[in-house]
Amino acid sequence: MTNNSFTPRVFSGIKPSGGLTLGNYLGAIKRWVDMQSPDTDNIYCAVDLHAITVWQDPKGLKAGTREIAAGMLASGIDPETSILFNQSQVPEHTELAWIFNCVARVGWMNRMTQFKDKAGKNAEKASLGLYAYPSLMAADILLYHATHVPVGEDQKQHVELTRDIANKFNNDFGVEFFPVAEPVIEGPGTRVMNLRDGTKKMSKSGESDMERINMLDDADKIAKKFKKAKTDPEPLPKTLEGLAGRPEAKNLVDIYSGLADMTPEEVIAEYAGAQWGRFKPALADLAVSKLAPISDEMKRLMDDPAEIDRKLAAGADRARSIAAPILDQTYDIVGLLR
Ligand code: AMP
Ligand code: TRP
């Protein structure tokens, strides 16, 4: 089956579980901004129901949801051109997720590496929601018949599972109803690594604040974190190949490249042979110049939570107008009386 019969439509989401990081910005939000177009529906969602698969303090969850919304708006998501909302305001997501729980196979879920990483040795004590998480994610995407899903590298397996679910549903019911959505994983920022260990992903929940750049960090913090970022003793290489086997050096070049809208080749050409004492301050200055206007705007927006809530509610109304008929047709295909 091809997606030719489906209108191109973009969907992506971010969990409000802790503040936004540079990884979220380069791997997701910045790319979502670039993909906006008046000719396509771009649907961007704060996936609060995904966040509660691990414990969230209720007040923190509300604040975190508004922070994600503020981060998207401040980065340039236009709530008129795109649809911006939080997942729990559109109950169709969980309704479709139940149908998909009955389509996805336990064997598929058992292969999900994110569940294994998150549940760790205590898988018995993980929530049932954490295990079923990818099925809700498939519902998020397919509820809108989305064809393109811009995400960071870590979400590739979940989008592939979404494709498996769409195919199995279509085969089981003899329909061509759900598109087989494509992951869009492009550019140098799709896997931003931890600043203290270049083999681990930069995440919201890492142990030390020094290992990540938060979108709300001030200029001093950003400079300090890049200054203390782990590197090897070698200067920057003269060619891209020279970054092989140097995860920390590669990460800093990739971050520079993502922030500057340059290719990694161009960054290396500019800094060939440079010592860290030159590259790190340049990277810190670049990061501050790009992130400070966004964090200032985020703070301004977060001072008026009622306005953020209004924007999310308006986005949810628009999302529902697409979602409700698709869920209705799904129920009909499955044989559920309406
Ligand atoms: P999450 O914060 O886990 O909800 O992730 C939201 C989006 O940001 C997803 O598309 C992730 O793939 C992306 N993302 C999160 N962390 C990183 C990272 N370190 N590098 C690149 N993309 C990331
Ligand atoms: N699972 C994604 C993450 O952790 C967040 C997410 C939920 C998502 N639903 C989605 C991303 C749908 C893309 C499309 O990053």
Coordinates of C-alpha atoms and ligand atoms in Angstrom, one line a residue:
M1 CA 0.0 0.0 0.0
T2 CA 1.2 3.5 -0.7
N3 CA 0.4 6.8 0.8
N4 CA -0.4 8.4 -2.5
S5 CA -4.1 8.5 -1.7
F6 CA -3.5 10.4 1.5
T7 CA -3.1 14.2 1.7
P8 CA 0.3 14.9 3.3
R9 CA -0.2 15.7 6.9
V10 CA 2.4 16.2 9.7
F11 CA 2.0 15.1 13.3
S12 CA 4.4 15.1 16.2
G13 CA 4.4 15.3 20.0
I14 CA 6.5 16.1 23.0
K15 CA 6.0 14.9 26.6
P16 CA 5.5 17.5 29.3
S17 CA 7.7 15.6 31.7
G18 CA 10.4 18.0 32.8
G19 CA 11.6 21.1 31.0
L20 CA 12.5 21.3 27.3
T21 CA 16.1 20.6 26.4
L22 CA 18.3 21.5 23.4
G23 CA 17.7 17.9 22.2
N24 CA 14.0 18.6 22.0
Y25 CA 14.7 21.9 20.2
L26 CA 17.1 20.6 17.6
G27 CA 15.7 17.1 17.2
A28 CA 12.0 18.2 17.1
I29 CA 10.7 21.7 17.6
K30 CA 13.1 23.6 15.3
R31 CA 12.4 21.1 12.5
W32 CA 8.6 21.4 13.1
V33 CA 8.9 25.2 12.7
D34 CA 10.7 24.7 9.4
M35 CA 8.0 22.2 8.2
Q36 CA 5.1 24.6 8.7
S37 CA 3.2 25.5 5.6
P38 CA -0.2 27.0 4.8
D39 CA -0.7 24.2 2.4
T40 CA -0.5 21.3 4.8
D41 CA -2.0 20.5 8.2
N42 CA 0.8 20.4 10.8
I43 CA -0.4 19.1 14.1
Y44 CA 1.8 19.5 17.1
C45 CA 0.8 18.1 20.5
A46 CA 2.0 18.2 24.1
V47 CA 1.4 14.5 24.9
D48 CA 0.4 14.8 28.5
L49 CA -1.2 11.3 28.5
H50 CA 2.2 9.9 27.5
A51 CA 3.9 11.8 30.3
I52 CA 1.8 10.1 33.0
T53 CA 3.1 6.7 32.1
V54 CA 5.7 7.5 34.8
W55 CA 4.7 9.5 37.9
Q56 CA 4.0 13.2 37.4
D57 CA 3.2 15.6 40.2
P58 CA -0.2 17.0 39.2
K59 CA 0.8 20.7 39.6
G60 CA 4.1 20.1 37.8
L61 CA 2.3 18.4 34.9
K62 CA 0.0 21.4 34.3
A63 CA 3.0 23.8 34.5
G64 CA 5.0 21.5 32.2
T65 CA 2.3 21.3 29.6
R66 CA 2.1 25.1 29.5
E67 CA 5.9 25.2 29.3
I68 CA 5.9 22.9 26.3
A69 CA 3.2 25.0 24.6
A70 CA 5.2 28.2 25.4
G71 CA 8.4 26.6 24.0
M72 CA 6.7 25.7 20.8
L73 CA 5.1 29.2 20.4
A74 CA 8.3 31.0 21.3
S75 CA 10.3 28.9 18.8
G76 CA 8.0 29.9 16.0
I77 CA 5.1 27.4 15.8
D78 CA 2.3 29.6 14.6
P79 CA -1.0 28.4 16.2
E80 CA -3.0 29.7 13.2
T81 CA -0.9 27.9 10.5
S82 CA -0.4 24.8 12.6
I83 CA -2.6 23.1 15.2
L84 CA -1.2 23.2 18.7
F85 CA -2.9 21.5 21.6
N86 CA -2.5 19.1 24.5
Q87 CA -3.4 15.4 24.0
S88 CA -5.8 14.9 26.9
Q89 CA -8.2 17.5 25.5
V90 CA -8.9 15.3 22.5
P91 CA -10.3 12.0 24.1
E92 CA -10.3 10.3 20.6
H93 CA -6.6 9.6 21.2
T94 CA -7.3 7.2 24.0
E95 CA -10.3 5.7 22.2
L96 CA -8.2 4.8 19.1
A97 CA -5.4 3.6 21.4
W98 CA -7.7 1.0 22.8
I99 CA -8.5 -0.3 19.3
F100 CA -4.8 -0.4 18.6
N101 CA -4.2 -2.3 21.8
C102 CA -6.3 -5.0 20.2
V103 CA -4.3 -4.8 16.9
A104 CA -0.7 -4.7 18.2
R105 CA 0.8 -7.9 19.4
V106 CA 2.5 -8.5 22.7
G107 CA 5.6 -9.8 20.8
W108 CA 5.9 -6.4 19.1
M109 CA 5.7 -4.5 22.4
N110 CA 8.3 -6.7 23.9
R111 CA 10.8 -5.5 21.3
M112 CA 10.5 -1.8 22.2
T113 CA 13.9 -0.7 23.4
Q114 CA 12.6 2.5 25.0
F115 CA 10.3 0.4 27.3
K116 CA 13.3 -1.8 28.2
D117 CA 15.5 1.2 28.9
K118 CA 12.9 3.0 31.0
A119 CA 11.5 0.0 32.9
G120 CA 15.0 -1.3 33.4
K121 CA 15.4 -4.2 35.9
N122 CA 12.1 -3.3 37.5
A123 CA 9.9 -4.1 34.6
E124 CA 7.4 -5.8 36.9
K125 CA 6.8 -2.5 38.6
A126 CA 6.5 -0.4 35.5
S127 CA 3.0 0.9 34.8
L128 CA 0.9 -0.9 32.2
G129 CA 0.6 2.5 30.5
L130 CA 4.4 2.6 29.9
Y131 CA 4.2 -0.8 28.2
A132 CA 1.2 0.2 26.0
Y133 CA 2.8 3.7 25.3
P134 CA 3.7 3.0 21.7
S135 CA 0.1 2.0 20.9
L136 CA -1.1 5.4 22.1
M137 CA 1.6 7.0 20.0
A138 CA 0.4 5.1 17.0
A139 CA -3.1 6.4 17.8
D140 CA -1.8 10.0 18.0
I141 CA -0.4 9.8 14.5
L142 CA -3.1 7.7 12.8
L143 CA -6.0 9.5 14.3
Y144 CA -5.2 12.3 11.9
H145 CA -4.2 10.1 9.0
A146 CA -0.8 11.8 9.4
T147 CA 1.7 10.8 6.7
H148 CA 4.9 12.4 8.1
V149 CA 6.3 12.3 11.6
P150 CA 9.3 14.5 12.4
V151 CA 11.1 13.1 15.4
G152 CA 14.5 12.5 16.9
E153 CA 16.3 9.3 16.2
D154 CA 15.2 7.7 19.5
Q155 CA 11.6 7.5 18.2
K156 CA 12.3 5.6 15.0
Q157 CA 11.3 2.3 16.4
H158 CA 8.0 3.7 17.7
V159 CA 7.1 5.1 14.2
E160 CA 8.0 1.8 12.7
L161 CA 5.6 0.1 15.1
T162 CA 2.9 2.6 14.0
R163 CA 3.5 1.5 10.5
D164 CA 3.1 -2.2 11.6
I165 CA -0.2 -1.3 13.3
A166 CA -1.5 0.6 10.3
N167 CA -0.7 -2.3 8.0
K168 CA -2.2 -5.0 10.3
F169 CA -5.4 -3.0 10.8
N170 CA -5.7 -2.5 7.0
N171 CA -5.1 -6.2 6.4
D172 CA -7.3 -7.5 9.2
F173 CA -10.3 -5.5 8.0
G174 CA -9.6 -5.5 4.3
V175 CA -9.4 -1.7 4.0
E176 CA -6.9 0.9 3.0
F177 CA -7.9 3.2 5.8
F178 CA -4.8 4.1 7.7
P179 CA -1.7 5.6 5.9
V180 CA 1.7 4.0 6.6
A181 CA 3.3 7.0 8.1
E182 CA 6.9 8.0 7.4
P183 CA 9.4 8.9 10.2
V184 CA 11.2 12.1 9.2
I185 CA 14.6 12.0 10.9
E186 CA 16.9 14.5 9.1
G187 CA 19.7 16.9 9.9
P188 CA 22.5 17.1 12.4
G189 CA 20.3 17.5 15.5
T190 CA 18.3 14.2 15.5
R191 CA 20.5 12.8 18.2
V192 CA 21.9 15.4 20.6
M193 CA 24.1 13.7 23.1
N194 CA 24.7 14.2 26.8
L195 CA 27.4 16.9 27.4
R196 CA 29.2 14.7 30.0
D197 CA 29.0 11.5 28.1
G198 CA 28.8 11.5 24.3
T199 CA 27.5 8.0 24.2
K200 CA 24.3 8.8 26.0
K201 CA 21.3 10.9 24.7
M202 CA 20.7 14.3 26.2
S203 CA 17.5 13.9 28.2
K204 CA 15.2 15.8 30.4
S205 CA 15.6 13.4 33.2
G206 CA 19.4 12.8 33.3
E207 CA 21.0 12.8 36.8
S208 CA 23.1 16.0 36.5
D209 CA 21.9 19.3 35.1
M210 CA 25.4 19.9 33.7
E211 CA 24.8 17.1 31.1
R212 CA 22.0 19.1 29.3
I213 CA 21.1 22.6 28.0
N214 CA 17.6 23.5 29.1
M215 CA 15.7 25.9 27.0
L216 CA 15.2 28.2 30.0
D217 CA 19.0 28.2 31.0
D218 CA 20.4 31.7 31.1
A219 CA 23.5 32.9 29.2
D220 CA 25.9 32.2 32.1
K221 CA 24.7 28.6 32.6
I222 CA 24.9 27.9 28.9
A223 CA 28.4 29.2 28.7
K224 CA 29.4 27.2 31.8
K225 CA 27.9 24.0 30.6
F226 CA 29.7 24.2 27.2
K227 CA 32.9 25.1 28.9
K228 CA 32.7 22.1 31.2
A229 CA 31.4 19.8 28.4
K230 CA 33.5 16.6 28.1
T231 CA 35.9 16.5 25.1
D232 CA 39.0 14.6 24.2
P233 CA 42.4 16.2 24.1
E234 CA 42.7 16.5 20.3
P235 CA 41.8 19.7 18.4
L236 CA 39.0 19.6 15.9
P237 CA 39.9 17.5 12.8
K238 CA 40.3 18.9 9.3
T239 CA 37.7 16.6 7.8
L240 CA 34.4 15.1 8.9
E241 CA 35.9 11.6 8.9
G242 CA 38.2 12.7 11.6
L243 CA 35.3 12.8 14.0
A244 CA 34.9 9.0 13.8
G245 CA 35.3 7.5 17.3
R246 CA 35.1 10.9 19.0
P247 CA 31.5 11.0 20.2
E248 CA 31.9 14.2 22.3
A249 CA 33.6 16.1 19.6
K250 CA 31.1 15.0 17.0
N251 CA 28.2 16.0 19.3
L252 CA 29.5 19.6 19.8
V253 CA 30.0 19.9 16.0
D254 CA 26.5 18.6 15.4
I255 CA 25.0 21.0 18.0
Y256 CA 26.9 23.9 16.3
S257 CA 25.7 22.8 12.9
G258 CA 22.0 22.5 14.0
L259 CA 22.0 25.9 15.7
A260 CA 23.9 27.7 12.9
D261 CA 21.9 26.0 10.1
M262 CA 25.2 24.9 8.6
T263 CA 26.2 21.4 7.6
P264 CA 28.7 19.6 9.8
E265 CA 31.1 19.8 6.8
E266 CA 30.8 23.6 6.8
V267 CA 31.5 23.8 10.6
I268 CA 34.6 21.6 10.2
A269 CA 35.8 23.7 7.3
E270 CA 35.5 26.8 9.4
Y271 CA 37.1 25.3 12.6
A272 CA 39.6 22.9 11.0
G273 CA 42.3 22.3 13.6
A274 CA 40.8 24.6 16.2
Q275 CA 41.5 24.0 19.9
W276 CA 38.5 23.6 22.2
G277 CA 39.5 26.9 23.8
R278 CA 38.4 28.6 20.6
F279 CA 35.5 26.3 19.6
K280 CA 33.7 26.1 22.9
P281 CA 33.2 29.8 23.5
A282 CA 32.1 30.2 19.9
L283 CA 29.5 27.5 20.4
A284 CA 28.4 29.0 23.7
D285 CA 27.9 32.5 22.0
L286 CA 26.0 30.9 19.1
A287 CA 23.7 29.0 21.5
V288 CA 23.0 32.1 23.6
S289 CA 22.3 34.1 20.5
K290 CA 19.8 31.5 19.3
L291 CA 18.3 30.4 22.6
A292 CA 18.0 33.7 24.6
P293 CA 15.3 35.2 22.4
I294 CA 13.3 32.0 22.7
S295 CA 13.7 31.7 26.4
D296 CA 12.8 35.4 26.9
E297 CA 9.6 34.9 24.9
M298 CA 8.8 31.6 26.7
K299 CA 9.0 33.4 30.1
R300 CA 6.8 36.2 28.8
L301 CA 4.2 33.7 27.5
M302 CA 4.3 31.7 30.8
D303 CA 3.4 34.8 32.7
D304 CA 0.0 34.6 31.2
P305 CA -1.1 30.9 31.7
A306 CA -4.8 31.7 30.8
E307 CA -3.7 32.8 27.3
I308 CA -1.7 29.6 26.8
D309 CA -4.8 27.6 28.0
R310 CA -7.0 29.5 25.5
K311 CA -4.6 28.7 22.6
L312 CA -4.5 25.0 23.6
A313 CA -8.2 24.8 23.8
A314 CA -8.7 26.4 20.4
G315 CA -6.1 24.0 19.0
A316 CA -7.9 21.1 20.6
D317 CA -11.2 22.1 18.9
R318 CA -9.5 22.1 15.5
A319 CA -7.8 18.8 16.2
R320 CA -11.1 17.2 17.2
S321 CA -12.7 18.3 14.0
I322 CA -10.2 16.2 12.1
A323 CA -10.1 13.3 14.7
A324 CA -13.7 12.7 15.4
P325 CA -14.8 11.6 11.9
I326 CA -11.7 9.3 11.5
L327 CA -12.5 7.7 14.9
D328 CA -16.1 7.3 13.8
Q329 CA -15.1 5.5 10.6
T330 CA -12.7 3.3 12.6
Y331 CA -15.5 2.2 14.9
D332 CA -17.6 1.5 12.0
I333 CA -14.9 -0.6 10.2
V334 CA -14.4 -2.6 13.5
G335 CA -18.1 -3.2 13.8
L336 CA -18.8 -1.1 16.9
L337 CA -22.4 0.2 16.8
R338 CA -22.6 4.0 16.9
Ligands
AMP1 P1 10.4 13.7 24.5 O1 11.0 14.8 25.3 O2 11.0 12.3 24.9 O3 8.9 13.7 24.6 O4 10.8 13.9 23.0 C1 10.2 14.8 22.2 C2 10.9 14.9 20.8 O5 12.2 15.4 21.0 C3 11.0 13.6 20.1 O6 10.9 13.8 18.7 C4 12.4 13.1 20.4 O7 13.0 12.3 19.5 C5 13.1 14.5 20.4 N1 14.3 14.4 21.3 C6 14.3 14.2 22.6 N2 15.6 14.2 23.1 C7 16.4 14.3 22.0 C8 17.8 14.4 21.8 N3 18.7 14.3 22.8 N4 18.3 14.6 20.5 C9 17.4 14.7 19.5 N5 16.1 14.7 19.6 C10 15.6 14.5 20.8
TRP2 N1 7.0 9.1 22.2 C1 7.5 10.5 21.8 C2 8.7 10.8 22.6 O1 8.9 10.3 23.7 C3 6.4 11.5 22.0 C4 5.2 11.2 21.2 C5 4.0 10.8 21.6 C6 5.1 11.4 19.7 N2 3.2 10.6 20.5 C7 3.8 11.0 19.4 C8 6.0 11.8 18.8 C9 3.4 11.0 18.1 C10 5.6 11.8 17.4 C11 4.3 11.4 17.1 O2 9.5 11.6 22.2

